[in-house]
Amino acid sequence: MFSGLTMEQRRYELRRVRGYLLGCVVAVLLWSVASAQIRYSISEEVNEGTVVGNIAKDLGLDKNTLTERKYRIVSSNADPLFHVNQNDGILYVSRKIDREEVCAQSSTCLINLKTVLENPLEVHYVGVEVLDINDHSPSFPEKDKRLDISENVLPGARLQLKPSRDPDSGHFSVQQYKLSQNDHFRLEVKDKGEDGKIPMLVVQKSLDRETAGSHSLVLTALDGGKPPKSGEMNILVNVLDINDNAPVFSKDVYSVMLDENAPVGTAVIQVNATDLDEGANGEVVYSFSNSMNQKILNLFDINPLTGEVTVKGSINYEEKDRYEIEIEASDKGLVPLSTDKSVIIKIVDVNDNTPEIEVTSFSSSIPEDSRPGTTVALISVNDLDSGLNGKVICSISDNVPFTLSPSLQDKMYSLVTKSPLDREKQSHYELTITAKDAGQPPLSSEKTISVVVSDVNDNSPEFSLSPYTFYITEANEPGTSVFSVKAFDLDENDNALISYHILRDGREENKLASFLNINSETGDILALKSFDFEVLKKFQFQVVATDSGTPSLSSNVTVNVFILDQNDNAPVILYPVSSNGSAEGVEEIPRNVNAGHLVTKVRAYDADIGYNGWLLFSLQEVTDHSLFGLDRYTGQIRTHRSFTETDEAEHKLLILVKDNGNVSLSATATVIVKLVEPKEAFAASDVKSATKVDEEDNVTFYLMITLCSVSVLFIISIIVLIAMQCSKSTDYTSKYLQETNYDGTLCHSIQYRSGDKRYMLVGPRMSIGSTIVPGSHANTLVLPDRRRGSGELSLIHNGVWYIIVQN
């Protein structure tokens, strides 16, 4: 590798190679914090996987959280130059970097990377400067160049040559030119700034075609490497005769303004040059200088006869805002003379780029209890235009609970919540973000993102009714469902999954809850025992509905239960009752009594109410139907006619007492009637009066207890009615039935109250004038109500009269 070099040169080359390899393996870390940005430097052409820098360490990030927070580089490039390891936060080279490919010949090749962490959101900017190495040699566009020069050219004449191009930048680009040793020419270099150094061949000594018709020169271009790399071009100078005047331009400086996107063929400028020579030596033709870049040659064209420059390609201000073109005016002499002139073309920006919207770190789902100001997404906008054409303003519609908040960094916005969210009102938003520049006319673009509002447990279960009122017929079957409650929850998923339970807190009003059970999933309530109307007429308890959210929410409802009577009690004979307890008695009456004489009265009692407790009396057996009659409602036995001598002295009457239930129950009593002579009857009555005193006392005692109970209930009902009258302005006294006079069958009057409704149960008889109307069926009778305007409904069910009054 180092053959042909001296020992000192070998040592120098070895040190250079070692330094180069060391720069390829270890990236030179130069970082500084400027506007929250880290900056590193690395040489081009380093191997894939070369470490650039430890971003996590330099930013002070916990490398253990990088994977969880999805640390990454935001890039739209399909083949990125760098990648970051989420396990240790180190930035690596993804592929070999050719600086000339990435940054051309820019003085500084800085690649800006945007890195993002989520939860919480952080954005850091990293700059990586790619340092140039001397990996290209200068090269000329032509290996051989032929120049024709008139022999009478004066010393000092300059001939511009095509410059050598080196893809490297800075110090490693072309730094100097050398011309091979000769007596007639010397070399001058013109520095053109961005276009590099232009070699100029200067005539140093007058030429003599007769002495030397041509001159062979070698032009060498050297870059700034150590050792420098070089390229050569062979120049053949042909010496021609005469034509000693070059064209002269009419202006010293040409400058023009040109709008970008100008159509092909648009005239840019027209230059003019004159030549003092005559004939072909004075005819001027125009062309672009050989030093012109090929990109410029693709954009502009020149008319060789008129000198008019026109647009040839697409002019884009965003690519370059200024062009300097070299126009060469040459005559048509045998040895043409030419003059170069620079034309400055300034490109005027027009608003031809729409703003670009980029959404990063987007949270597609946000909880409904998020506070105003919660960040949903980061949005960056960019416009390639300049000035007002590149000034972008972002906006979002006003009828959504979101807004755009400008960031400290230019052209960055945060999409945040501006008001509380409610998933139950709206669970999904389609947000359209509009970016509009300030150009004339303005250009705009839109981007739509979807935001889903996730549910939180902020709604308690609600029952469909409050309170619930249910009716259960007594003697229900234990273990069967008797009624059901239902609640709903506006939340979703587990937050809306409801379970039910009965409140069992030991309070007096909830003591009967132990006889009930509830299906926690359906709300069906089961009775664990059979209820008896004669023991319990109503009770209440509370059901609690709880959702499955975290934390869970609950609500309760009061359930009022009314027990409905069934015909489960048979009539009980109160009189006659014999000494052994059987329903049998003996009555003695004089034979000379008249028709209609009251023989006796059968008394009975039924524990049921309404029709179930309404008793009817009938004669089942009698020795002579023409003698005795029985009142079916009162149980009174009277004579139909006077007795005759032929009538038997003793008569047996079998009385059937039955209630009016759907399936009626009954009892029987036997009365033996003996006919005696008037004197015997008088004496017998004195004897019987002494023996029956005790029996009558017992019957009277039972009747008094029963009547007192009914009277107490009646008085309580009157007191409740009076209290309700005092508390309300509306007169409800006319809404209740008048209690009928006791006529041998005990009456019952019971009142209930549930919520805003009052219920009255009366029996066993209906008031006088009540009639059965269509709609009655089975054991339920619907009674007409002439006071419909009061919101009252009357019905009879199983012999019970219900009056429902809506307060």
PDB file of N, CA, C and O in Angstrom, residues 749-788:
ATOM      1  N   SER A 749    -113.147  -2.433  57.405  1.00  0.00           N
ATOM      2  CA  SER A 749    -112.773  -1.212  56.663  1.00  0.00           C
ATOM      3  C   SER A 749    -111.308  -0.933  56.948  1.00  0.00           C
ATOM      4  O   SER A 749    -110.946  -0.648  58.091  1.00  0.00           O
ATOM      5  N   ILE A 750    -110.452  -1.084  55.911  1.00  0.00           N
ATOM      6  CA  ILE A 750    -109.000  -0.943  56.085  1.00  0.00           C
ATOM      7  C   ILE A 750    -108.476   0.044  55.055  1.00  0.00           C
ATOM      8  O   ILE A 750    -108.882   0.011  53.896  1.00  0.00           O
ATOM      9  N   GLN A 751    -107.584   0.922  55.488  1.00  0.00           N
ATOM     10  CA  GLN A 751    -107.009   1.921  54.581  1.00  0.00           C
ATOM     11  C   GLN A 751    -105.503   1.681  54.449  1.00  0.00           C
ATOM     12  O   GLN A 751    -104.831   1.318  55.423  1.00  0.00           O
ATOM     13  N   TYR A 752    -104.974   1.920  53.193  1.00  0.00           N
ATOM     14  CA  TYR A 752    -103.540   1.856  52.933  1.00  0.00           C
ATOM     15  C   TYR A 752    -103.106   3.173  52.304  1.00  0.00           C
ATOM     16  O   TYR A 752    -103.894   3.855  51.670  1.00  0.00           O
ATOM     17  N   ARG A 753    -101.789   3.445  52.437  1.00  0.00           N
ATOM     18  CA  ARG A 753    -101.221   4.631  51.761  1.00  0.00           C
ATOM     19  C   ARG A 753     -99.864   4.235  51.198  1.00  0.00           C
ATOM     20  O   ARG A 753     -99.037   3.681  51.919  1.00  0.00           O
ATOM     21  N   SER A 754     -99.646   4.530  49.911  1.00  0.00           N
ATOM     22  CA  SER A 754     -98.364   4.224  49.267  1.00  0.00           C
ATOM     23  C   SER A 754     -97.982   5.380  48.365  1.00  0.00           C
ATOM     24  O   SER A 754     -98.638   5.638  47.358  1.00  0.00           O
ATOM     25  N   GLY A 755     -96.933   6.072  48.720  1.00  0.00           N
ATOM     26  CA  GLY A 755     -96.495   7.201  47.904  1.00  0.00           C
ATOM     27  C   GLY A 755     -97.560   8.276  47.886  1.00  0.00           C
ATOM     28  O   GLY A 755     -98.021   8.771  48.916  1.00  0.00           O
ATOM     29  N   ASP A 756     -97.972   8.644  46.674  1.00  0.00           N
ATOM     30  CA  ASP A 756     -98.989   9.684  46.533  1.00  0.00           C
ATOM     31  C   ASP A 756    -100.374   9.080  46.323  1.00  0.00           C
ATOM     32  O   ASP A 756    -101.291   9.757  45.895  1.00  0.00           O
ATOM     33  N   LYS A 757    -100.574   7.780  46.633  1.00  0.00           N
ATOM     34  CA  LYS A 757    -101.869   7.145  46.467  1.00  0.00           C
ATOM     35  C   LYS A 757    -102.361   6.611  47.811  1.00  0.00           C
ATOM     36  O   LYS A 757    -101.567   6.175  48.641  1.00  0.00           O
ATOM     37  N   ARG A 758    -103.691   6.648  47.980  1.00  0.00           N
ATOM     38  CA  ARG A 758    -104.319   6.084  49.167  1.00  0.00           C
ATOM     39  C   ARG A 758    -105.292   4.989  48.723  1.00  0.00           C
ATOM     40  O   ARG A 758    -105.980   5.120  47.716  1.00  0.00           O
ATOM     41  N   TYR A 759    -105.324   3.896  49.518  1.00  0.00           N
ATOM     42  CA  TYR A 759    -106.170   2.771  49.203  1.00  0.00           C
ATOM     43  C   TYR A 759    -107.107   2.489  50.377  1.00  0.00           C
ATOM     44  O   TYR A 759    -106.679   2.524  51.538  1.00  0.00           O
ATOM     45  N   MET A 760    -108.410   2.192  50.105  1.00  0.00           N
ATOM     46  CA  MET A 760    -109.366   1.816  51.151  1.00  0.00           C
ATOM     47  C   MET A 760    -109.978   0.478  50.766  1.00  0.00           C
ATOM     48  O   MET A 760    -110.430   0.288  49.631  1.00  0.00           O
ATOM     49  N   LEU A 761    -109.977  -0.477  51.714  1.00  0.00           N
ATOM     50  CA  LEU A 761    -110.604  -1.769  51.521  1.00  0.00           C
ATOM     51  C   LEU A 761    -111.824  -1.819  52.428  1.00  0.00           C
ATOM     52  O   LEU A 761    -111.710  -1.660  53.648  1.00  0.00           O
ATOM     53  N   VAL A 762    -113.030  -1.999  51.882  1.00  0.00           N
ATOM     54  CA  VAL A 762    -114.247  -2.050  52.680  1.00  0.00           C
ATOM     55  C   VAL A 762    -115.001  -3.321  52.322  1.00  0.00           C
ATOM     56  O   VAL A 762    -114.924  -3.810  51.195  1.00  0.00           O
ATOM     57  N   GLY A 763    -115.746  -3.859  53.271  1.00  0.00           N
ATOM     58  CA  GLY A 763    -116.520  -5.059  52.994  1.00  0.00           C
ATOM     59  C   GLY A 763    -117.328  -5.420  54.226  1.00  0.00           C
ATOM     60  O   GLY A 763    -117.187  -4.822  55.274  1.00  0.00           O
ATOM     61  N   PRO A 764    -118.187  -6.340  54.184  1.00  0.00           N
ATOM     62  CA  PRO A 764    -118.346  -7.205  53.016  1.00  0.00           C
ATOM     63  C   PRO A 764    -119.317  -6.680  51.992  1.00  0.00           C
ATOM     64  O   PRO A 764    -119.442  -7.253  50.914  1.00  0.00           O
ATOM     65  N   ARG A 765    -120.142  -5.622  52.308  1.00  0.00           N
ATOM     66  CA  ARG A 765    -121.201  -5.219  51.395  1.00  0.00           C
ATOM     67  C   ARG A 765    -120.823  -3.960  50.644  1.00  0.00           C
ATOM     68  O   ARG A 765    -120.122  -3.110  51.157  1.00  0.00           O
ATOM     69  N   MET A 766    -121.341  -3.854  49.461  1.00  0.00           N
ATOM     70  CA  MET A 766    -121.187  -2.614  48.708  1.00  0.00           C
ATOM     71  C   MET A 766    -122.243  -1.646  49.176  1.00  0.00           C
ATOM     72  O   MET A 766    -123.270  -2.026  49.742  1.00  0.00           O
ATOM     73  N   SER A 767    -121.980  -0.358  48.915  1.00  0.00           N
ATOM     74  CA  SER A 767    -122.967   0.646  49.286  1.00  0.00           C
ATOM     75  C   SER A 767    -124.214   0.484  48.436  1.00  0.00           C
ATOM     76  O   SER A 767    -124.177  -0.057  47.330  1.00  0.00           O
ATOM     77  N   ILE A 768    -125.295   0.991  48.982  1.00  0.00           N
ATOM     78  CA  ILE A 768    -126.572   0.870  48.287  1.00  0.00           C
ATOM     79  C   ILE A 768    -126.498   1.610  46.962  1.00  0.00           C
ATOM     80  O   ILE A 768    -126.037   2.752  46.895  1.00  0.00           O
ATOM     81  N   GLY A 769    -126.929   0.979  45.921  1.00  0.00           N
ATOM     82  CA  GLY A 769    -126.928   1.619  44.605  1.00  0.00           C
ATOM     83  C   GLY A 769    -125.728   1.259  43.770  1.00  0.00           C
ATOM     84  O   GLY A 769    -125.640   1.637  42.614  1.00  0.00           O
ATOM     85  N   SER A 770    -124.736   0.567  44.320  1.00  0.00           N
ATOM     86  CA  SER A 770    -123.576   0.155  43.537  1.00  0.00           C
ATOM     87  C   SER A 770    -123.991  -0.928  42.567  1.00  0.00           C
ATOM     88  O   SER A 770    -124.814  -1.790  42.872  1.00  0.00           O
ATOM     89  N   THR A 771    -123.432  -0.881  41.373  1.00  0.00           N
ATOM     90  CA  THR A 771    -123.765  -1.868  40.353  1.00  0.00           C
ATOM     91  C   THR A 771    -122.496  -2.409  39.754  1.00  0.00           C
ATOM     92  O   THR A 771    -121.439  -1.784  39.815  1.00  0.00           O
ATOM     93  N   ILE A 772    -122.568  -3.560  39.175  1.00  0.00           N
ATOM     94  CA  ILE A 772    -121.417  -4.176  38.499  1.00  0.00           C
ATOM     95  C   ILE A 772    -121.415  -3.711  37.051  1.00  0.00           C
ATOM     96  O   ILE A 772    -122.447  -3.724  36.386  1.00  0.00           O
ATOM     97  N   VAL A 773    -120.276  -3.284  36.598  1.00  0.00           N
ATOM     98  CA  VAL A 773    -120.182  -2.749  35.244  1.00  0.00           C
ATOM     99  C   VAL A 773    -119.372  -3.692  34.380  1.00  0.00           C
ATOM    100  O   VAL A 773    -118.626  -4.526  34.890  1.00  0.00           O
ATOM    101  N   PRO A 774    -119.498  -3.543  33.034  1.00  0.00           N
ATOM    102  CA  PRO A 774    -118.689  -4.400  32.140  1.00  0.00           C
ATOM    103  C   PRO A 774    -117.215  -4.204  32.423  1.00  0.00           C
ATOM    104  O   PRO A 774    -116.759  -3.115  32.726  1.00  0.00           O
ATOM    105  N   GLY A 775    -116.479  -5.280  32.273  1.00  0.00           N
ATOM    106  CA  GLY A 775    -115.045  -5.231  32.583  1.00  0.00           C
ATOM    107  C   GLY A 775    -114.739  -6.069  33.800  1.00  0.00           C
ATOM    108  O   GLY A 775    -113.596  -6.385  34.080  1.00  0.00           O
ATOM    109  N   SER A 776    -115.784  -6.454  34.572  1.00  0.00           N
ATOM    110  CA  SER A 776    -115.577  -7.313  35.724  1.00  0.00           C
ATOM    111  C   SER A 776    -115.341  -8.733  35.239  1.00  0.00           C
ATOM    112  O   SER A 776    -115.883  -9.160  34.229  1.00  0.00           O
ATOM    113  N   HIS A 777    -114.506  -9.441  35.962  1.00  0.00           N
ATOM    114  CA  HIS A 777    -114.268 -10.825  35.593  1.00  0.00           C
ATOM    115  C   HIS A 777    -113.785 -11.567  36.822  1.00  0.00           C
ATOM    116  O   HIS A 777    -113.198 -10.983  37.731  1.00  0.00           O
ATOM    117  N   ALA A 778    -114.019 -12.886  36.811  1.00  0.00           N
ATOM    118  CA  ALA A 778    -113.578 -13.771  37.899  1.00  0.00           C
ATOM    119  C   ALA A 778    -114.021 -13.204  39.234  1.00  0.00           C
ATOM    120  O   ALA A 778    -115.188 -12.952  39.468  1.00  0.00           O
ATOM    121  N   ASN A 779    -113.032 -12.970  40.113  1.00  0.00           N
ATOM    122  CA  ASN A 779    -113.371 -12.451  41.437  1.00  0.00           C
ATOM    123  C   ASN A 779    -113.021 -10.981  41.559  1.00  0.00           C
ATOM    124  O   ASN A 779    -112.772 -10.489  42.641  1.00  0.00           O
ATOM    125  N   THR A 780    -112.990 -10.262  40.435  1.00  0.00           N
ATOM    126  CA  THR A 780    -112.675  -8.827  40.447  1.00  0.00           C
ATOM    127  C   THR A 780    -113.854  -8.075  39.848  1.00  0.00           C
ATOM    128  O   THR A 780    -114.293  -8.381  38.729  1.00  0.00           O
ATOM    129  N   LEU A 781    -114.380  -7.087  40.559  1.00  0.00           N
ATOM    130  CA  LEU A 781    -115.497  -6.278  40.100  1.00  0.00           C
ATOM    131  C   LEU A 781    -115.032  -4.856  39.957  1.00  0.00           C
ATOM    132  O   LEU A 781    -114.365  -4.324  40.851  1.00  0.00           O
ATOM    133  N   VAL A 782    -115.359  -4.209  38.850  1.00  0.00           N
ATOM    134  CA  VAL A 782    -115.038  -2.801  38.636  1.00  0.00           C
ATOM    135  C   VAL A 782    -116.304  -2.005  38.882  1.00  0.00           C
ATOM    136  O   VAL A 782    -117.340  -2.262  38.256  1.00  0.00           O
ATOM    137  N   LEU A 783    -116.234  -1.029  39.794  1.00  0.00           N
ATOM    138  CA  LEU A 783    -117.403  -0.246  40.157  1.00  0.00           C
ATOM    139  C   LEU A 783    -117.373   1.092  39.456  1.00  0.00           C
ATOM    140  O   LEU A 783    -116.313   1.726  39.371  1.00  0.00           O
ATOM    141  N   PRO A 784    -118.521   1.536  38.965  1.00  0.00           N
ATOM    142  CA  PRO A 784    -118.552   2.862  38.326  1.00  0.00           C
ATOM    143  C   PRO A 784    -118.317   3.939  39.367  1.00  0.00           C
ATOM    144  O   PRO A 784    -118.730   3.827  40.505  1.00  0.00           O
ATOM    145  N   ASP A 785    -117.628   4.989  38.952  1.00  0.00           N
ATOM    146  CA  ASP A 785    -117.310   6.108  39.859  1.00  0.00           C
ATOM    147  C   ASP A 785    -117.800   7.388  39.223  1.00  0.00           C
ATOM    148  O   ASP A 785    -117.388   7.751  38.130  1.00  0.00           O
ATOM    149  N   ARG A 786    -118.723   8.045  39.912  1.00  0.00           N
ATOM    150  CA  ARG A 786    -119.299   9.279  39.369  1.00  0.00           C
ATOM    151  C   ARG A 786    -118.410  10.486  39.649  1.00  0.00           C
ATOM    152  O   ARG A 786    -118.763  11.603  39.363  1.00  0.00           O
ATOM    153  N   ARG A 787    -117.257  10.225  40.237  1.00  0.00           N
ATOM    154  CA  ARG A 787    -116.374  11.358  40.570  1.00  0.00           C
ATOM    155  C   ARG A 787    -115.035  11.189  39.860  1.00  0.00           C
ATOM    156  O   ARG A 787    -113.974  11.252  40.440  1.00  0.00           O
ATOM    157  N   ARG A 788    -115.084  10.900  38.589  1.00  0.00           N
ATOM    158  CA  ARG A 788    -113.851  10.657  37.828  1.00  0.00           C
ATOM    159  C   ARG A 788    -112.919  11.852  37.840  1.00  0.00           C
ATOM    160  O   ARG A 788    -111.736  11.723  37.706  1.00  0.00           O
TER     161      ARG A 788
END
